[in-house]
Amino acid sequence: MFLVSFQKAAAALRQQAAGRTVARRFLSTTTPTTPLAAYERLVTQGKIRRDDVQLNVMRIFERLHGDLADFDNVPPFWSSLFGRKPREPPRGVYVYGGVGSGKTFCMDTFYGCLDVESKQRVHFHDFMLGVHRRIHEVRKKDKGTMRDVAEEVAKKGRVLCLDELQVVDIADAMVVKTLFEHLFDDFRCVLVATSNRAPTDLYKNGIQRESFLPFIPLLESKCVVASVQASTTDYRLVKGLSGDTANVYFLLGGDGAGGGGELDDDDHDDDDDDDDKAE
């Protein structure tokens, strides 16, 4: 009895911790499902409209969902300790396209269906604020490195979902390559991201962009790049049944929705190394 109560309390604490990391509510269900099934169910329920461009993205998320279900996400040290060769993590997903095309919705649907404990979902701007805060903290250590920063990030979740990845700050541009090298190689993280820009257009015309450029092939090697550029609908402007401008991804309570919750506007239209030491 005590063990059961303790397990319930621990589960509640994990949910509270997830709530602090995740800035919005996500699609949740009472029974396990997959991203594609969740999408089709919402279409059937009339809560969203079918979009072939989004469906192509959801099929990619379906593949990743299955790969992660079969993936034993154990750090290489522990695998070697038990005489096992660590499996390569599956490639993540990088979705880019215009504002209002549903990129964030697709990622959030995937995240809500992902039945793994080691996951986190955060806006890229907030993510980088946390990274720079950790860099400042490790500077106080004599031997603090970017790897230490990456380790702290990975502890919060190895499936890392970043919304609106957009590099406009030279401070961000100078650290992302080294940071993500450690996240991918040392901590076997899987990246899922949305962005208004294709990988090759990130930090375009930025100061000292040559130092940032090596991040692009790293990103492309670790993620399947999916475009929603072909979408012709700005879902932020779709009229609801009431005739008012409505967010078509406002999920009401009931089957297929975890008590309801409005998904914020998909995107905001933003304008336009370093050694291993965290400097």
Short mmCIF file of C-alpha atoms in Angstrom, two decimals:
data_model
loop_
_atom_site.label_atom_id
_atom_site.label_comp_id
_atom_site.label_asym_id
_atom_site.label_seq_id
_atom_site.Cartn_x
_atom_site.Cartn_y
_atom_site.Cartn_z
CA MET A 1 0.00 0.00 0.00
CA PHE A 2 2.79 2.39 0.90
CA LEU A 3 4.63 1.53 -2.34
CA VAL A 4 1.52 2.25 -4.43
CA SER A 5 0.98 5.58 -2.66
CA PHE A 6 4.62 6.50 -3.16
CA GLN A 7 4.44 5.67 -6.86
CA LYS A 8 1.34 7.83 -7.27
CA ALA A 9 3.00 10.70 -5.45
CA ALA A 10 6.12 10.38 -7.59
CA ALA A 11 4.00 10.39 -10.74
CA ALA A 12 2.24 13.54 -9.56
CA LEU A 13 5.57 15.25 -8.93
CA ARG A 14 6.76 14.33 -12.42
CA GLN A 15 3.61 15.84 -13.89
CA GLN A 16 4.13 19.03 -11.91
CA ALA A 17 7.73 19.24 -13.10
CA ALA A 18 6.60 18.74 -16.69
CA GLY A 19 4.12 21.55 -16.25
CA ARG A 20 6.92 23.93 -15.33
CA THR A 21 8.90 22.99 -18.43
CA VAL A 22 6.06 22.82 -20.92
CA ALA A 23 4.53 26.20 -21.49
CA ARG A 24 1.17 25.06 -22.84
CA ARG A 25 -1.30 22.21 -22.73
CA PHE A 26 -0.93 19.37 -25.16
CA LEU A 27 -3.23 16.90 -26.78
CA SER A 28 -3.60 13.95 -24.42
CA THR A 29 -5.69 10.81 -24.48
CA THR A 30 -6.89 8.26 -21.99
CA THR A 31 -5.38 5.46 -24.06
CA PRO A 32 -2.03 5.35 -25.85
CA THR A 33 -2.20 6.48 -29.45
CA THR A 34 0.08 7.56 -32.27
CA PRO A 35 0.45 11.01 -33.84
CA LEU A 36 -1.27 10.02 -37.08
CA ALA A 37 -4.16 8.33 -35.26
CA ALA A 38 -4.56 11.37 -33.00
CA TYR A 39 -4.62 13.68 -36.03
CA GLU A 40 -7.18 11.57 -37.86
CA ARG A 41 -9.36 11.38 -34.75
CA LEU A 42 -9.42 15.18 -34.47
CA VAL A 43 -10.41 15.40 -38.14
CA THR A 44 -13.21 12.87 -37.61
CA GLN A 45 -14.43 14.80 -34.57
CA GLY A 46 -14.54 17.96 -36.62
CA LYS A 47 -12.06 19.75 -34.38
CA ILE A 48 -9.57 20.35 -37.18
CA ARG A 49 -9.69 20.15 -40.96
CA ARG A 50 -7.66 17.66 -42.95
CA ASP A 51 -4.57 19.18 -44.55
CA ASP A 52 -2.43 17.08 -46.90
CA VAL A 53 0.68 19.12 -46.15
CA GLN A 54 0.25 18.54 -42.43
CA LEU A 55 -0.49 14.86 -43.04
CA ASN A 56 2.89 14.45 -44.72
CA VAL A 57 4.52 15.92 -41.62
CA MET A 58 2.43 13.71 -39.33
CA ARG A 59 3.64 10.62 -41.22
CA ILE A 60 7.21 11.64 -40.44
CA PHE A 61 6.29 12.11 -36.79
CA GLU A 62 4.59 8.70 -36.88
CA ARG A 63 7.89 7.14 -37.93
CA LEU A 64 9.79 8.91 -35.16
CA HIS A 65 7.14 7.95 -32.60
CA GLY A 66 7.61 4.28 -33.50
CA ASP A 67 11.40 4.55 -33.51
CA LEU A 68 11.41 6.14 -30.05
CA ALA A 69 9.09 3.45 -28.70
CA ASP A 70 11.68 0.84 -29.68
CA PHE A 71 14.71 2.89 -28.70
CA ASP A 72 16.52 2.04 -25.49
CA ASN A 73 17.68 5.52 -24.56
CA VAL A 74 20.51 4.54 -22.23
CA PRO A 75 23.64 6.72 -22.16
CA PRO A 76 26.65 5.02 -23.82
CA PHE A 77 28.49 4.70 -20.48
CA TRP A 78 25.84 2.41 -19.03
CA SER A 79 25.57 0.39 -22.23
CA SER A 80 29.33 -0.22 -22.23
CA LEU A 81 29.21 -1.08 -18.53
CA PHE A 82 26.84 -3.94 -19.28
CA GLY A 83 28.74 -4.98 -22.39
CA ARG A 84 26.16 -3.65 -24.82
CA LYS A 85 26.83 -1.57 -27.90
CA PRO A 86 24.63 1.52 -27.71
CA ARG A 87 22.11 1.90 -30.49
CA GLU A 88 22.17 5.03 -32.58
CA PRO A 89 19.37 7.40 -31.63
CA PRO A 90 16.73 7.90 -34.33
CA ARG A 91 16.86 11.07 -36.39
CA GLY A 92 14.62 13.83 -35.11
CA VAL A 93 12.41 16.15 -37.16
CA TYR A 94 12.87 19.77 -38.22
CA VAL A 95 9.66 21.32 -39.59
CA TYR A 96 9.79 24.69 -41.28
CA GLY A 97 7.40 26.90 -43.19
CA GLY A 98 5.25 30.01 -43.10
CA VAL A 99 3.32 31.36 -40.14
CA GLY A 100 -0.01 29.77 -39.34
CA SER A 101 0.69 26.58 -41.30
CA GLY A 102 0.32 24.28 -38.30
CA LYS A 103 3.95 23.43 -37.56
CA THR A 104 3.54 23.88 -33.82
CA PHE A 105 0.28 21.95 -33.78
CA CYS A 106 1.92 18.98 -35.51
CA MET A 107 4.80 18.97 -33.05
CA ASP A 108 2.47 19.31 -30.07
CA THR A 109 0.33 16.41 -31.28
CA PHE A 110 3.48 14.29 -31.54
CA TYR A 111 4.61 15.39 -28.08
CA GLY A 112 1.23 14.59 -26.55
CA CYS A 113 1.37 11.04 -27.94
CA LEU A 114 4.97 10.43 -26.90
CA ASP A 115 4.98 7.85 -24.12
CA VAL A 116 8.49 8.44 -22.80
CA GLU A 117 9.47 10.05 -19.52
CA SER A 118 12.65 11.75 -20.73
CA LYS A 119 11.14 14.52 -22.85
CA GLN A 120 10.79 18.27 -22.72
CA ARG A 121 9.04 20.88 -24.82
CA VAL A 122 10.04 24.54 -24.70
CA HIS A 123 10.08 27.66 -26.85
CA PHE A 124 13.53 28.15 -28.38
CA HIS A 125 13.90 31.66 -26.96
CA ASP A 126 13.24 30.40 -23.43
CA PHE A 127 15.52 27.43 -24.06
CA MET A 128 18.44 29.67 -25.00
CA LEU A 129 17.83 31.95 -22.01
CA GLY A 130 18.23 28.87 -19.83
CA VAL A 131 21.37 27.82 -21.70
CA HIS A 132 23.03 31.20 -21.19
CA ARG A 133 22.06 31.14 -17.54
CA ARG A 134 23.75 27.76 -17.16
CA ILE A 135 26.81 29.00 -19.04
CA HIS A 136 27.07 31.83 -16.53
CA GLU A 137 26.84 29.30 -13.70
CA VAL A 138 29.52 26.97 -15.06
CA ARG A 139 31.87 29.90 -15.57
CA LYS A 140 32.12 29.98 -11.81
CA LYS A 141 33.68 26.52 -11.93
CA ASP A 142 37.37 26.23 -12.69
CA LYS A 143 36.78 23.44 -15.20
CA GLY A 144 33.22 24.12 -16.28
CA THR A 145 32.61 23.30 -19.96
CA MET A 146 29.80 23.37 -22.48
CA ARG A 147 29.43 19.66 -21.86
CA ASP A 148 28.32 20.47 -18.32
CA VAL A 149 25.67 22.78 -19.74
CA ALA A 150 24.51 20.10 -22.18
CA GLU A 151 24.29 17.58 -19.36
CA GLU A 152 21.93 19.85 -17.42
CA VAL A 153 19.78 20.27 -20.53
CA ALA A 154 19.68 16.52 -21.15
CA LYS A 155 18.60 15.82 -17.57
CA LYS A 156 15.35 17.63 -18.27
CA GLY A 157 14.57 15.39 -21.22
CA ARG A 158 16.49 13.68 -24.00
CA VAL A 159 13.71 14.10 -26.52
CA LEU A 160 14.01 17.85 -26.96
CA CYS A 161 11.12 19.63 -28.69
CA LEU A 162 11.92 23.25 -29.52
CA ASP A 163 9.28 25.58 -30.90
CA GLU A 164 10.20 28.46 -33.22
CA LEU A 165 13.91 27.78 -33.61
CA GLN A 166 15.24 31.10 -34.84
CA VAL A 167 18.81 32.30 -34.36
CA VAL A 168 18.99 36.09 -34.44
CA ASP A 169 21.44 36.75 -31.61
CA ILE A 170 25.20 36.40 -32.01
CA ALA A 171 25.37 35.09 -28.45
CA ASP A 172 23.11 32.17 -29.47
CA ALA A 173 24.89 31.69 -32.79
CA MET A 174 28.26 31.23 -31.09
CA VAL A 175 27.18 28.42 -28.76
CA VAL A 176 24.58 26.28 -30.53
CA LYS A 177 26.99 24.08 -32.50
CA THR A 178 29.09 23.07 -29.50
CA LEU A 179 26.02 22.69 -27.31
CA PHE A 180 24.20 20.41 -29.73
CA GLU A 181 27.30 18.37 -30.52
CA HIS A 182 27.36 17.39 -26.85
CA LEU A 183 23.60 16.85 -26.72
CA PHE A 184 23.74 14.52 -29.74
CA ASP A 185 27.05 12.73 -29.16
CA ASP A 186 27.42 12.58 -25.38
CA PHE A 187 23.80 12.41 -24.24
CA ARG A 188 22.11 10.89 -27.28
CA CYS A 189 19.39 13.50 -27.45
CA VAL A 190 16.78 13.57 -30.20
CA LEU A 191 15.79 16.99 -31.52
CA VAL A 192 12.37 17.98 -32.79
CA ALA A 193 12.02 21.61 -33.86
CA THR A 194 9.77 24.01 -35.70
CA SER A 195 10.99 27.11 -37.50
CA ASN A 196 9.95 29.74 -39.99
CA ARG A 197 13.22 29.16 -41.85
CA ALA A 198 14.90 26.32 -43.67
CA PRO A 199 18.11 25.18 -41.95
CA THR A 200 20.25 26.88 -44.62
CA ASP A 201 18.54 30.20 -43.90
CA LEU A 202 19.14 30.19 -40.16
CA TYR A 203 21.10 33.22 -38.93
CA LYS A 204 21.17 34.52 -42.49
CA ASN A 205 23.31 37.66 -42.85
CA GLY A 206 24.21 37.39 -39.17
CA ILE A 207 27.42 38.74 -37.70
CA GLN A 208 30.25 36.16 -37.85
CA ARG A 209 27.90 33.71 -39.56
CA GLU A 210 30.88 31.65 -40.68
CA SER A 211 31.26 30.50 -37.09
CA PHE A 212 27.61 29.42 -37.05
CA LEU A 213 27.58 27.62 -40.42
CA PRO A 214 28.92 24.24 -39.15
CA PHE A 215 25.74 23.91 -37.09
CA ILE A 216 23.64 23.60 -40.26
CA PRO A 217 25.04 20.27 -41.56
CA LEU A 218 24.98 18.95 -37.99
CA LEU A 219 21.29 19.82 -37.75
CA GLU A 220 20.52 18.29 -41.14
CA SER A 221 22.35 15.08 -40.27
CA LYS A 222 20.44 14.63 -37.01
CA CYS A 223 16.96 15.63 -38.23
CA VAL A 224 14.66 14.78 -41.09
CA VAL A 225 13.86 18.16 -42.62
CA ALA A 226 10.18 18.58 -43.49
CA SER A 227 8.64 21.60 -45.20
CA VAL A 228 5.11 22.94 -44.92
CA GLN A 229 5.86 25.72 -47.38
CA ALA A 230 3.28 24.28 -49.76
CA SER A 231 0.48 25.08 -47.32
CA THR A 232 -1.75 27.85 -48.63
CA THR A 233 -3.80 28.30 -45.45
CA ASP A 234 -3.04 30.59 -42.55
CA TYR A 235 -4.97 28.75 -39.84
CA ARG A 236 -4.77 31.72 -37.52
CA LEU A 237 -7.29 33.45 -39.79
CA VAL A 238 -9.72 30.57 -40.30
CA LYS A 239 -13.26 31.48 -39.33
CA GLY A 240 -14.89 29.37 -36.65
CA LEU A 241 -18.50 28.20 -36.60
CA SER A 242 -19.46 31.30 -34.66
CA GLY A 243 -18.22 33.50 -37.48
CA ASP A 244 -15.48 34.95 -35.29
CA THR A 245 -11.82 34.57 -36.17
CA ALA A 246 -10.90 31.37 -34.41
CA ASN A 247 -7.85 29.29 -33.68
CA VAL A 248 -8.84 26.05 -35.41
CA TYR A 249 -6.64 24.17 -32.98
CA PHE A 250 -8.66 25.12 -29.93
CA LEU A 251 -9.34 21.65 -28.56
CA LEU A 252 -12.50 21.33 -26.49
CA GLY A 253 -12.85 18.91 -23.59
CA GLY A 254 -14.02 15.37 -24.24
CA ASP A 255 -12.64 12.39 -26.07
CA GLY A 256 -9.20 13.05 -27.44
CA ALA A 257 -8.58 16.21 -25.43
CA GLY A 258 -7.05 16.50 -22.02
CA GLY A 259 -9.63 18.85 -20.58
CA GLY A 260 -9.18 21.34 -23.40
CA GLY A 261 -6.58 24.00 -23.91
CA GLU A 262 -5.79 26.55 -26.55
CA LEU A 263 -2.68 26.10 -28.58
CA ASP A 264 -1.10 29.48 -29.11
CA ASP A 265 -0.66 30.99 -32.58
CA ASP A 266 1.60 28.71 -34.53
CA ASP A 267 4.42 31.14 -35.14
CA HIS A 268 5.59 34.69 -34.89
CA ASP A 269 7.25 36.11 -37.98
CA ASP A 270 10.70 37.08 -36.78
CA ASP A 271 13.11 39.06 -38.90
CA ASP A 272 15.89 38.51 -39.69
CA ASP A 273 33.74 28.25 -32.21
CA ASP A 274 34.42 28.30 -30.06
CA ASP A 275 36.32 25.82 -28.09
CA ASP A 276 34.70 23.44 -25.67
CA LYS A 277 35.12 25.93 -22.87
CA ALA A 278 31.86 27.61 -21.86
CA GLU A 279 32.88 31.16 -22.63
#
